[in-house]
CSV table of C-alpha atoms in Angstrom, one decimal:
chain,number,residue,atom,x,y,z
W,1,HIS,CA,154.6,150.7,167.5
W,2,SER,CA,157.3,151.2,170.6
W,3,GLY,CA,155.8,150.1,174.3
W,4,ASN,CA,155.0,153.9,174.4
W,5,THR,CA,151.3,154.0,173.2
W,6,LEU,CA,148.7,154.8,174.6
W,7,VAL,CA,144.8,153.5,173.0
W,8,THR,CA,142.0,154.5,173.5
W,9,LEU,CA,138.4,153.8,172.0
W,10,SER,CA,135.7,157.0,171.0
W,11,LYS,CA,132.3,156.5,169.7
W,12,SER,CA,132.7,159.4,168.1
W,13,GLU,CA,136.8,160.0,167.3
W,14,GLY,CA,137.4,156.3,166.5
W,15,VAL,CA,140.5,155.0,167.8
W,16,SER,CA,143.4,157.4,168.8
W,17,LEU,CA,147.2,156.6,169.3
W,18,TYR,CA,148.9,158.8,171.9
W,19,HIS,CA,152.5,159.1,172.9
W,20,PHE,CA,153.3,158.5,176.2
W,21,PRO,CA,153.4,159.6,179.3
W,22,THR,CA,153.7,163.3,176.7
W,23,LEU,CA,149.9,162.4,175.3
W,24,ASP,CA,150.7,164.2,172.4
W,25,ILE,CA,148.2,162.5,169.7
W,26,ARG,CA,149.9,160.2,166.7
W,27,ALA,CA,147.3,159.0,165.4
W,28,ARG,CA,143.1,159.4,164.6
W,29,LEU,CA,142.2,155.4,163.0
W,30,LEU,CA,138.7,156.0,161.8
W,31,PRO,CA,137.0,154.7,159.2
W,32,GLU,CA,135.3,156.4,156.6
W,33,PRO,CA,131.5,156.6,156.3
W,34,PRO,CA,129.8,155.0,153.6
W,35,GLU,CA,128.9,157.9,150.6
W,36,GLY,CA,126.0,159.6,152.1
W,37,GLY,CA,125.8,157.3,155.2
W,38,PRO,CA,126.9,158.4,158.8
W,39,PRO,CA,130.2,158.1,160.6
W,40,VAL,CA,131.2,154.7,161.3
W,41,SER,CA,131.0,154.4,165.5
W,42,LEU,CA,133.2,151.6,166.8
W,43,ARG,CA,132.2,149.3,170.0
W,44,SER,CA,135.5,147.7,171.1
W,45,PHE,CA,139.0,147.0,169.7
W,46,ALA,CA,141.7,144.4,170.5
W,47,ILE,CA,145.5,144.5,169.9
W,48,THR,CA,146.9,141.5,168.5
W,49,PRO,CA,149.1,139.9,170.4
W,50,ASN,CA,152.1,140.7,168.1
W,51,ARG,CA,151.2,144.6,168.8
W,52,MET,CA,151.1,144.2,164.3
W,53,HIS,CA,147.3,144.5,164.1
W,54,LEU,CA,144.1,147.2,166.1
W,55,VAL,CA,141.3,145.5,165.4
W,56,ALA,CA,137.9,147.6,166.1
W,57,ALA,CA,134.6,146.5,165.6
W,58,THR,CA,130.9,148.3,165.0
W,59,ALA,CA,127.9,147.9,166.5
W,60,GLY,CA,127.1,145.7,163.6
W,61,ARG,CA,128.8,143.3,161.9
W,62,SER,CA,131.7,145.2,160.5
W,63,ALA,CA,135.0,145.4,162.1
W,64,TYR,CA,138.2,147.2,160.6
W,65,VAL,CA,142.0,145.7,161.0
W,66,TRP,CA,144.9,148.6,160.3
W,67,HIS,CA,148.1,147.8,160.1
W,68,LEU,CA,149.8,149.8,163.1
W,69,PRO,CA,153.5,150.6,162.3
W,70,SER,CA,152.6,152.3,159.2
W,71,GLU,CA,148.9,153.6,161.0
W,72,THR,CA,147.1,152.6,158.4
W,73,MET,CA,144.0,150.6,157.5
W,74,ILE,CA,143.8,147.1,155.6
W,75,GLU,CA,141.0,144.9,155.7
W,76,GLU,CA,137.2,145.8,156.4
W,77,ILE,CA,136.0,142.6,157.3
W,78,SER,CA,132.0,141.5,157.7
W,79,LEU,CA,131.3,139.4,160.8
W,80,PRO,CA,128.9,136.6,161.1
W,81,ALA,CA,127.1,138.5,164.0
W,82,PRO,CA,127.7,141.9,165.7
W,83,VAL,CA,130.5,142.1,168.7
W,84,SER,CA,128.5,141.7,172.2
W,85,ALA,CA,129.1,145.0,174.2
W,86,ALA,CA,129.5,142.5,177.2
W,87,GLY,CA,132.4,140.5,175.5
W,88,GLY,CA,133.8,142.5,173.1
W,89,LEU,CA,137.0,141.9,171.4
W,90,GLN,CA,140.1,139.8,173.1
W,91,PRO,CA,143.5,138.8,171.9
W,92,LEU,CA,144.7,135.1,172.1
W,93,LEU,CA,148.1,134.8,173.4
W,94,PRO,CA,149.7,130.6,172.2
W,95,TYR,CA,151.9,129.1,174.4
W,96,SER,CA,154.0,127.9,171.5
W,97,CYS,CA,154.5,131.3,169.1
W,98,THR,CA,155.6,128.8,166.5
W,99,LYS,CA,152.1,127.2,166.0
W,100,ALA,CA,150.3,130.4,166.1
W,101,PRO,CA,149.1,132.5,162.9
W,102,GLU,CA,151.5,135.1,161.5
W,103,GLY,CA,149.8,137.7,162.3
W,104,GLY,CA,147.4,136.7,165.4
W,105,GLU,CA,144.5,136.0,166.7
W,106,LEU,CA,141.5,137.6,168.6
W,107,ALA,CA,138.6,136.2,170.3
W,108,MET,CA,134.7,137.8,169.4
W,109,LEU,CA,131.7,137.6,171.3
W,110,GLY,CA,129.0,138.3,169.7
W,111,ASP,CA,125.7,139.2,170.2
W,112,ASP,CA,124.5,135.2,169.1
W,113,GLY,CA,126.0,133.8,172.3
W,114,VAL,CA,128.7,132.4,170.1
W,115,ILE,CA,132.6,133.0,170.8
W,116,ARG,CA,134.6,133.1,167.7
W,117,VAL,CA,137.9,132.6,166.8
W,118,LEU,CA,139.2,135.2,164.5
W,119,GLN,CA,142.5,135.2,162.1
W,120,VAL,CA,144.2,138.3,161.6
W,121,PRO,CA,144.8,140.5,159.7
W,122,LEU,CA,142.3,138.0,157.3
W,123,GLY,CA,138.9,138.1,159.1
W,124,ARG,CA,139.2,134.2,159.0
W,125,VAL,CA,136.8,132.5,162.1
W,126,THR,CA,138.9,129.7,162.6
W,127,ALA,CA,136.8,128.4,165.3
W,128,THR,CA,133.6,128.4,167.3
W,129,VAL,CA,132.9,128.0,171.0
W,130,GLY,CA,129.2,127.8,172.5
W,131,SER,CA,125.5,128.9,171.6
W,132,ALA,CA,124.7,130.8,174.8
W,133,CYS,CA,127.7,132.2,175.8
W,134,TYR,CA,126.9,136.2,177.9
W,135,ASN,CA,130.5,136.7,178.9
W,136,PHE,CA,134.3,135.4,177.9
W,137,ALA,CA,137.3,135.9,179.3
W,138,ALA,CA,140.6,134.9,177.2
W,139,HIS,CA,144.4,134.0,178.5
W,140,LEU,CA,146.9,132.7,176.2
W,141,ASP,CA,145.8,129.5,174.7
W,142,ARG,CA,142.5,129.4,177.3
W,143,VAL,CA,139.0,131.1,176.6
W,144,VAL,CA,136.9,131.3,180.0
W,145,ALA,CA,133.4,130.8,178.7
W,146,ALA,CA,130.0,131.6,181.3
W,147,THR,CA,126.7,130.5,179.3
W,148,THR,CA,122.9,131.8,180.2
W,149,ASP,CA,122.6,128.5,182.2
W,150,GLY,CA,125.2,129.5,185.0
W,151,SER,CA,128.3,127.2,183.8
W,152,LEU,CA,131.7,128.6,183.3
W,153,HIS,CA,133.7,126.7,180.7
W,154,LEU,CA,137.1,126.4,180.5
W,155,LEU,CA,138.8,126.4,176.3
W,156,ASP,CA,141.6,125.0,175.3
W,157,LEU,CA,142.5,126.8,172.4
W,158,ALA,CA,145.7,125.0,171.9
W,159,HIS,CA,143.6,121.5,171.0
W,160,LEU,CA,142.1,123.3,168.3
W,161,ARG,CA,146.3,124.0,167.0
W,162,SER,CA,146.8,121.0,167.4
W,163,GLY,CA,144.0,119.4,165.1
W,164,GLY,CA,141.9,118.2,168.0
W,165,GLY,CA,138.2,118.1,167.2
W,166,ALA,CA,138.9,119.0,164.3
W,167,SER,CA,137.9,118.4,160.6
W,168,ALA,CA,139.0,117.3,158.0
W,169,PRO,CA,141.7,120.0,156.6
W,170,GLY,CA,140.8,121.9,153.8
W,171,SER,CA,136.8,120.9,154.0
W,172,GLY,CA,135.9,124.5,155.0
W,173,VAL,CA,133.9,122.9,158.2
W,174,LYS,CA,135.0,125.0,160.7
W,175,ARG,CA,136.4,123.6,163.9
W,176,ARG,CA,134.3,123.8,167.3
W,177,LEU,CA,136.3,123.9,170.6
W,178,PRO,CA,135.7,121.1,173.1
W,179,PRO,CA,134.9,122.4,176.5
W,180,PHE,CA,138.6,120.9,178.3
W,181,GLY,CA,136.5,121.9,181.9
W,182,GLN,CA,133.1,123.0,183.1
W,183,TRP,CA,131.7,124.2,186.7
W,184,THR,CA,127.9,125.1,186.9
W,185,VAL,CA,127.9,128.5,189.3
W,186,ARG,CA,124.8,128.3,191.7
């Protein structure tokens, strides 16, 4: 989409795309409910840095991927844990576009306190961070995670992409991001 689109999320109406500044509705993105089931209620969303995909997560373990130019849902993802109401989903912007996956990456904070890096549109988890996080912020290739013990962790995603802290290629083992720095908040 052009830069003239406003995106909103409503639990009952899903994701709405509005033309800006007229606010004419362009599209509503809401998955079909399971047969005989209740309507799908979305909790959070994020748009990939390349603006090609929108990912919206439910309060359960489901997330949906839409291809924005065609406004078509292309994937349903089963998440390892529900998305946290506090952190939700956030786009990750790589320092170097040549090292980023084609679709993009999102960081997700699960209700289990683990931050996961999702490759979009596949929904594949490529990295995990921590186990006691209650909130986080992502900026470029960095993630700041606040943990329940009062610590802040600064994590470097570029380190992961360059192979640092990596398991053997093709081993299927997810990589854990090592801390770039750690501070205790008192």
